[in-house]
PDB file of C-alpha atoms in Angstrom:
ATOM      1  CA  MET A   1       0.032   0.073   0.039  1.00  0.00           C
ATOM      2  CA  ASP A   2       2.826   2.358   0.672  1.00  0.00           C
ATOM      3  CA  ASP A   3       3.687   2.286  -3.037  1.00  0.00           C
ATOM      4  CA  LEU A   4       0.239   3.356  -3.654  1.00  0.00           C
ATOM      5  CA  ARG A   5       0.679   6.596  -1.452  1.00  0.00           C
ATOM      6  CA  LEU A   6       1.073   9.056  -4.387  1.00  0.00           C
ATOM      7  CA  MET A   7      -1.288   7.156  -6.575  1.00  0.00           C
ATOM      8  CA  THR A   8      -4.986   8.210  -6.814  1.00  0.00           C
ATOM      9  CA  TYR A   9      -7.829   5.596  -6.622  1.00  0.00           C
ATOM     10  CA  CYS A  10      -8.675   6.274 -10.250  1.00  0.00           C
ATOM     11  CA  GLY A  11      -5.154   5.719 -11.525  1.00  0.00           C
ATOM     12  CA  LEU A  12      -3.462   9.133 -11.674  1.00  0.00           C
ATOM     13  CA  TYR A  13      -0.116   9.861 -10.339  1.00  0.00           C
ATOM     14  CA  CYS A  14      -0.054  12.642  -7.628  1.00  0.00           C
ATOM     15  CA  GLY A  15       3.701  13.341  -8.771  1.00  0.00           C
ATOM     16  CA  LEU A  16       2.359  14.634 -12.004  1.00  0.00           C
ATOM     17  CA  CYS A  17       0.001  16.938 -10.711  1.00  0.00           C
ATOM     18  CA  SER A  18       0.918  20.656 -11.142  1.00  0.00           C
ATOM     19  CA  THR A  19       0.416  21.097  -7.362  1.00  0.00           C
ATOM     20  CA  ARG A  20       3.225  18.764  -6.622  1.00  0.00           C
ATOM     21  CA  SER A  21       5.469  19.685  -9.482  1.00  0.00           C
ATOM     22  CA  ARG A  22       5.373  23.265 -10.974  1.00  0.00           C
ATOM     23  CA  ILE A  23       3.240  25.070  -8.459  1.00  0.00           C
ATOM     24  CA  CYS A  24       5.478  23.774  -5.667  1.00  0.00           C
ATOM     25  CA  GLN A  25       8.441  24.903  -7.709  1.00  0.00           C
ATOM     26  CA  GLN A  26       7.246  28.237  -8.741  1.00  0.00           C
ATOM     27  CA  ALA A  27       6.058  28.876  -5.098  1.00  0.00           C
ATOM     28  CA  SER A  28       9.454  28.003  -3.640  1.00  0.00           C
ATOM     29  CA  ALA A  29      11.354  30.110  -6.260  1.00  0.00           C
ATOM     30  CA  LEU A  30       9.045  33.140  -5.385  1.00  0.00           C
ATOM     31  CA  ARG A  31       9.671  32.497  -1.709  1.00  0.00           C
ATOM     32  CA  THR A  32      13.394  32.472  -2.344  1.00  0.00           C
ATOM     33  CA  SER A  33      13.199  35.634  -4.317  1.00  0.00           C
ATOM     34  CA  LEU A  34      10.973  37.459  -1.648  1.00  0.00           C
ATOM     35  CA  LEU A  35      13.714  36.508   0.998  1.00  0.00           C
ATOM     36  CA  ARG A  36      16.510  37.737  -1.102  1.00  0.00           C
ATOM     37  CA  GLU A  37      14.792  41.060  -1.752  1.00  0.00           C
ATOM     38  CA  GLY A  38      14.141  41.536   1.788  1.00  0.00           C
ATOM     39  CA  TYR A  39      10.293  41.328   1.815  1.00  0.00           C
ATOM     40  CA  ASP A  40      10.241  39.172   4.989  1.00  0.00           C
ATOM     41  CA  SER A  41      11.771  42.248   6.694  1.00  0.00           C
ATOM     42  CA  TRP A  42      10.353  45.415   5.304  1.00  0.00           C
ATOM     43  CA  GLY A  43       7.335  43.738   3.516  1.00  0.00           C
ATOM     44  CA  GLN A  44       5.544  42.828   6.820  1.00  0.00           C
ATOM     45  CA  ASP A  45       3.936  46.305   6.468  1.00  0.00           C
ATOM     46  CA  LEU A  46       2.272  45.577   3.286  1.00  0.00           C
ATOM     47  CA  PRO A  47      -1.333  44.697   3.486  1.00  0.00           C
ATOM     48  CA  ASN A  48      -1.862  40.762   3.622  1.00  0.00           C
ATOM     49  CA  TYR A  49       1.754  40.077   3.392  1.00  0.00           C
ATOM     50  CA  LYS A  50       1.618  37.624   6.337  1.00  0.00           C
ATOM     51  CA  GLY A  51      -1.217  35.742   4.956  1.00  0.00           C
ATOM     52  CA  PHE A  52       0.397  35.685   1.604  1.00  0.00           C
ATOM     53  CA  ARG A  53       3.676  34.495   2.897  1.00  0.00           C
ATOM     54  CA  ALA A  54       1.925  31.704   4.853  1.00  0.00           C
ATOM     55  CA  PHE A  55      -0.065  30.666   1.855  1.00  0.00           C
ATOM     56  CA  LEU A  56       3.157  30.600  -0.193  1.00  0.00           C
ATOM     57  CA  ASP A  57       4.681  28.295   2.465  1.00  0.00           C
ATOM     58  CA  VAL A  58       1.822  25.703   2.092  1.00  0.00           C
ATOM     59  CA  LEU A  59       2.125  25.980  -1.914  1.00  0.00           C
ATOM     60  CA  ALA A  60       5.845  25.396  -1.545  1.00  0.00           C
ATOM     61  CA  ASP A  61       5.380  22.154   0.206  1.00  0.00           C
ATOM     62  CA  PRO A  62       3.350  19.529  -1.877  1.00  0.00           C
ATOM     63  CA  GLY A  63       2.657  17.518   1.284  1.00  0.00           C
ATOM     64  CA  ARG A  64       0.773  20.205   2.811  1.00  0.00           C
ATOM     65  CA  SER A  65      -1.059  21.785  -0.158  1.00  0.00           C
ATOM     66  CA  CYS A  66      -2.291  18.335  -1.183  1.00  0.00           C
ATOM     67  CA  PRO A  67      -1.471  15.306   0.814  1.00  0.00           C
ATOM     68  CA  GLY A  68      -2.843  13.057  -1.920  1.00  0.00           C
ATOM     69  CA  CYS A  69      -6.404  11.722  -2.179  1.00  0.00           C
ATOM     70  CA  ARG A  70      -5.647   8.555  -0.066  1.00  0.00           C
ATOM     71  CA  ALA A  71      -4.975  11.034   2.845  1.00  0.00           C
ATOM     72  CA  GLY A  72      -7.919  13.216   2.107  1.00  0.00           C
ATOM     73  CA  GLY A  73      -6.651  15.681  -0.566  1.00  0.00           C
ATOM     74  CA  GLY A  74      -8.099  16.157  -3.950  1.00  0.00           C
ATOM     75  CA  PRO A  75     -11.716  17.148  -4.517  1.00  0.00           C
ATOM     76  CA  PRO A  76     -13.619  16.239  -1.269  1.00  0.00           C
ATOM     77  CA  PHE A  77     -16.754  15.329  -3.414  1.00  0.00           C
ATOM     78  CA  CYS A  78     -14.844  12.688  -5.436  1.00  0.00           C
ATOM     79  CA  GLY A  79     -17.133   9.975  -6.182  1.00  0.00           C
ATOM     80  CA  ILE A  80     -14.420   7.687  -7.444  1.00  0.00           C
ATOM     81  CA  ARG A  81     -12.562   7.668  -4.130  1.00  0.00           C
ATOM     82  CA  LYS A  82     -15.981   7.089  -2.390  1.00  0.00           C
ATOM     83  CA  CYS A  83     -16.804   4.179  -4.754  1.00  0.00           C
ATOM     84  CA  ALA A  84     -13.379   2.486  -4.518  1.00  0.00           C
ATOM     85  CA  ARG A  85     -13.388   2.570  -0.735  1.00  0.00           C
ATOM     86  CA  ALA A  86     -17.023   1.344  -0.648  1.00  0.00           C
ATOM     87  CA  ARG A  87     -15.735  -1.505  -3.032  1.00  0.00           C
ATOM     88  CA  GLY A  88     -12.768  -2.143  -0.753  1.00  0.00           C
ATOM     89  CA  VAL A  89     -10.333  -1.853  -3.668  1.00  0.00           C
ATOM     90  CA  ASP A  90      -6.806  -0.219  -3.618  1.00  0.00           C
ATOM     91  CA  THR A  91      -7.285   1.310  -7.179  1.00  0.00           C
ATOM     92  CA  CYS A  92     -10.167   1.135  -9.602  1.00  0.00           C
ATOM     93  CA  LEU A  93      -8.111  -0.985 -11.748  1.00  0.00           C
ATOM     94  CA  GLN A  94      -8.609  -3.937  -9.235  1.00  0.00           C
ATOM     95  CA  CYS A  95     -12.688  -3.570 -10.005  1.00  0.00           C
ATOM     96  CA  ASP A  96     -14.659  -5.860 -12.105  1.00  0.00           C
ATOM     97  CA  ASP A  97     -16.530  -2.760 -13.533  1.00  0.00           C
ATOM     98  CA  TYR A  98     -13.241  -1.019 -14.725  1.00  0.00           C
ATOM     99  CA  PRO A  99     -13.365   1.312 -16.638  1.00  0.00           C
ATOM    100  CA  CYS A 100     -16.770   2.349 -15.498  1.00  0.00           C
ATOM    101  CA  ARG A 101     -18.627   5.473 -16.221  1.00  0.00           C
ATOM    102  CA  ARG A 102     -16.901   7.527 -13.821  1.00  0.00           C
ATOM    103  CA  ILE A 103     -13.507   6.430 -15.085  1.00  0.00           C
ATOM    104  CA  CYS A 104     -14.428   7.028 -18.708  1.00  0.00           C
ATOM    105  CA  THR A 105     -15.842  10.412 -17.713  1.00  0.00           C
ATOM    106  CA  LEU A 106     -12.629  11.526 -15.982  1.00  0.00           C
ATOM    107  CA  GLY A 107     -10.653   9.963 -18.909  1.00  0.00           C
ATOM    108  CA  ALA A 108     -12.168  12.514 -21.115  1.00  0.00           C
ATOM    109  CA  GLY A 109     -10.668  15.247 -19.234  1.00  0.00           C
ATOM    110  CA  TYR A 110      -7.197  13.145 -18.601  1.00  0.00           C
ATOM    111  CA  PRO A 111      -6.694  11.264 -21.828  1.00  0.00           C
ATOM    112  CA  THR A 112      -3.868   9.142 -20.607  1.00  0.00           C
ATOM    113  CA  LEU A 113      -5.836   7.641 -17.421  1.00  0.00           C
ATOM    114  CA  VAL A 114      -7.024   4.614 -19.026  1.00  0.00           C
ATOM    115  CA  ALA A 115      -3.882   3.680 -21.182  1.00  0.00           C
ATOM    116  CA  ASP A 116      -1.834   4.409 -17.917  1.00  0.00           C
ATOM    117  CA  GLY A 117      -3.919   2.264 -16.057  1.00  0.00           C
ATOM    118  CA  GLN A 118      -3.528  -0.585 -18.511  1.00  0.00           C
ATOM    119  CA  ARG A 119       0.229  -0.023 -18.363  1.00  0.00           C
ATOM    120  CA  LEU A 120       0.290  -0.364 -14.632  1.00  0.00           C
ATOM    121  CA  VAL A 121      -1.567  -3.696 -14.821  1.00  0.00           C
ATOM    122  CA  LYS A 122       0.904  -4.916 -17.323  1.00  0.00           C
ATOM    123  CA  ILE A 123       4.174  -3.881 -15.544  1.00  0.00           C
ATOM    124  CA  GLY A 124       3.252  -3.594 -11.945  1.00  0.00           C
ATOM    125  CA  VAL A 125       2.927  -0.802  -9.404  1.00  0.00           C
ATOM    126  CA  SER A 126       6.603  -0.236  -8.765  1.00  0.00           C
ATOM    127  CA  ALA A 127       7.715  -0.324 -12.374  1.00  0.00           C
ATOM    128  CA  TRP A 128       4.769   2.110 -13.208  1.00  0.00           C
ATOM    129  CA  ILE A 129       5.712   4.452 -10.599  1.00  0.00           C
ATOM    130  CA  ALA A 130       9.345   4.525 -11.608  1.00  0.00           C
ATOM    131  CA  GLU A 131       7.973   5.333 -15.219  1.00  0.00           C
ATOM    132  CA  GLN A 132       5.875   8.011 -13.774  1.00  0.00           C
ATOM    133  CA  GLU A 133       8.709   9.470 -11.931  1.00  0.00           C
ATOM    134  CA  GLU A 134      10.848   9.467 -15.286  1.00  0.00           C
ATOM    135  CA  ARG A 135       7.746  11.448 -16.884  1.00  0.00           C
ATOM    136  CA  ARG A 136       7.967  13.733 -13.974  1.00  0.00           C
ATOM    137  CA  GLY A 137      11.636  14.371 -14.499  1.00  0.00           C
ATOM    138  CA  THR A 138      10.795  15.749 -17.977  1.00  0.00           C
ATOM    139  CA  GLY A 139       8.744  18.487 -16.483  1.00  0.00           C
ATOM    140  CA  PHE A 140       5.447  16.827 -17.612  1.00  0.00           C
ATOM    141  CA  CYS A 141       2.320  17.340 -15.416  1.00  0.00           C
ATOM    142  CA  TYR A 142      -1.336  16.492 -16.250  1.00  0.00           C
ATOM    143  CA  ALA A 143      -2.128  20.145 -16.752  1.00  0.00           C
ATOM    144  CA  ASP A 144      -0.251  19.877 -20.160  1.00  0.00           C
ATOM    145  CA  ILE A 145      -2.818  17.513 -21.412  1.00  0.00           C
ATOM    146  CA  ARG A 146      -5.939  17.874 -19.390  1.00  0.00           C
ATOM    147  CA  CYS A 147      -8.955  18.546 -21.408  1.00  0.00           C
ATOM    148  CA  VAL A 148     -11.525  20.791 -20.025  1.00  0.00           C
ATOM    149  CA  PRO A 149     -14.518  20.975 -19.168  1.00  0.00           C
ATOM    150  CA  TYR A 150     -15.117  17.642 -17.750  1.00  0.00           C
ATOM    151  CA  GLU A 151     -17.341  16.561 -14.734  1.00  0.00           C
ATOM    152  CA  VAL A 152     -17.165  13.414 -12.787  1.00  0.00           C
ATOM    153  CA  PRO A 153     -20.811  12.372 -12.182  1.00  0.00           C
ATOM    154  CA  PRO A 154     -21.745  12.680  -8.596  1.00  0.00           C
ATOM    155  CA  ASP A 155     -22.977   9.385  -6.714  1.00  0.00           C
TER     156      ASP A 155
END
């Protein structure tokens, strides 16, 4: 199960989410720039600086900004997570109904979802995660390919 910590129930990899990649890096770079420019000293008197700085600290730490869907992150209304938990599966790929209506609907927004799931089944979780980390190393994140609008149907 620890291998699955950064894998969503639906089969997305948290490491490829912009929250854990670009946003985190950009927030960290901005925080460093603000420190270098002295904002933490003289910027304290700017309106809302303390709140902004606290928010920036959260964004710079991917574990704080989103702990992953298995730890309560992601959309709180996610029907896929609720369904997987109710069915007692670690991932939707283990479900007899895969790919279901919810996965197909989500897959319209994330066009690699089903193919990535098929790849995971073929090579196993550890090898699949290694491949996703290679993808991450290229700078890829789901925001690059996400097609909107999409809606996951409610329960």
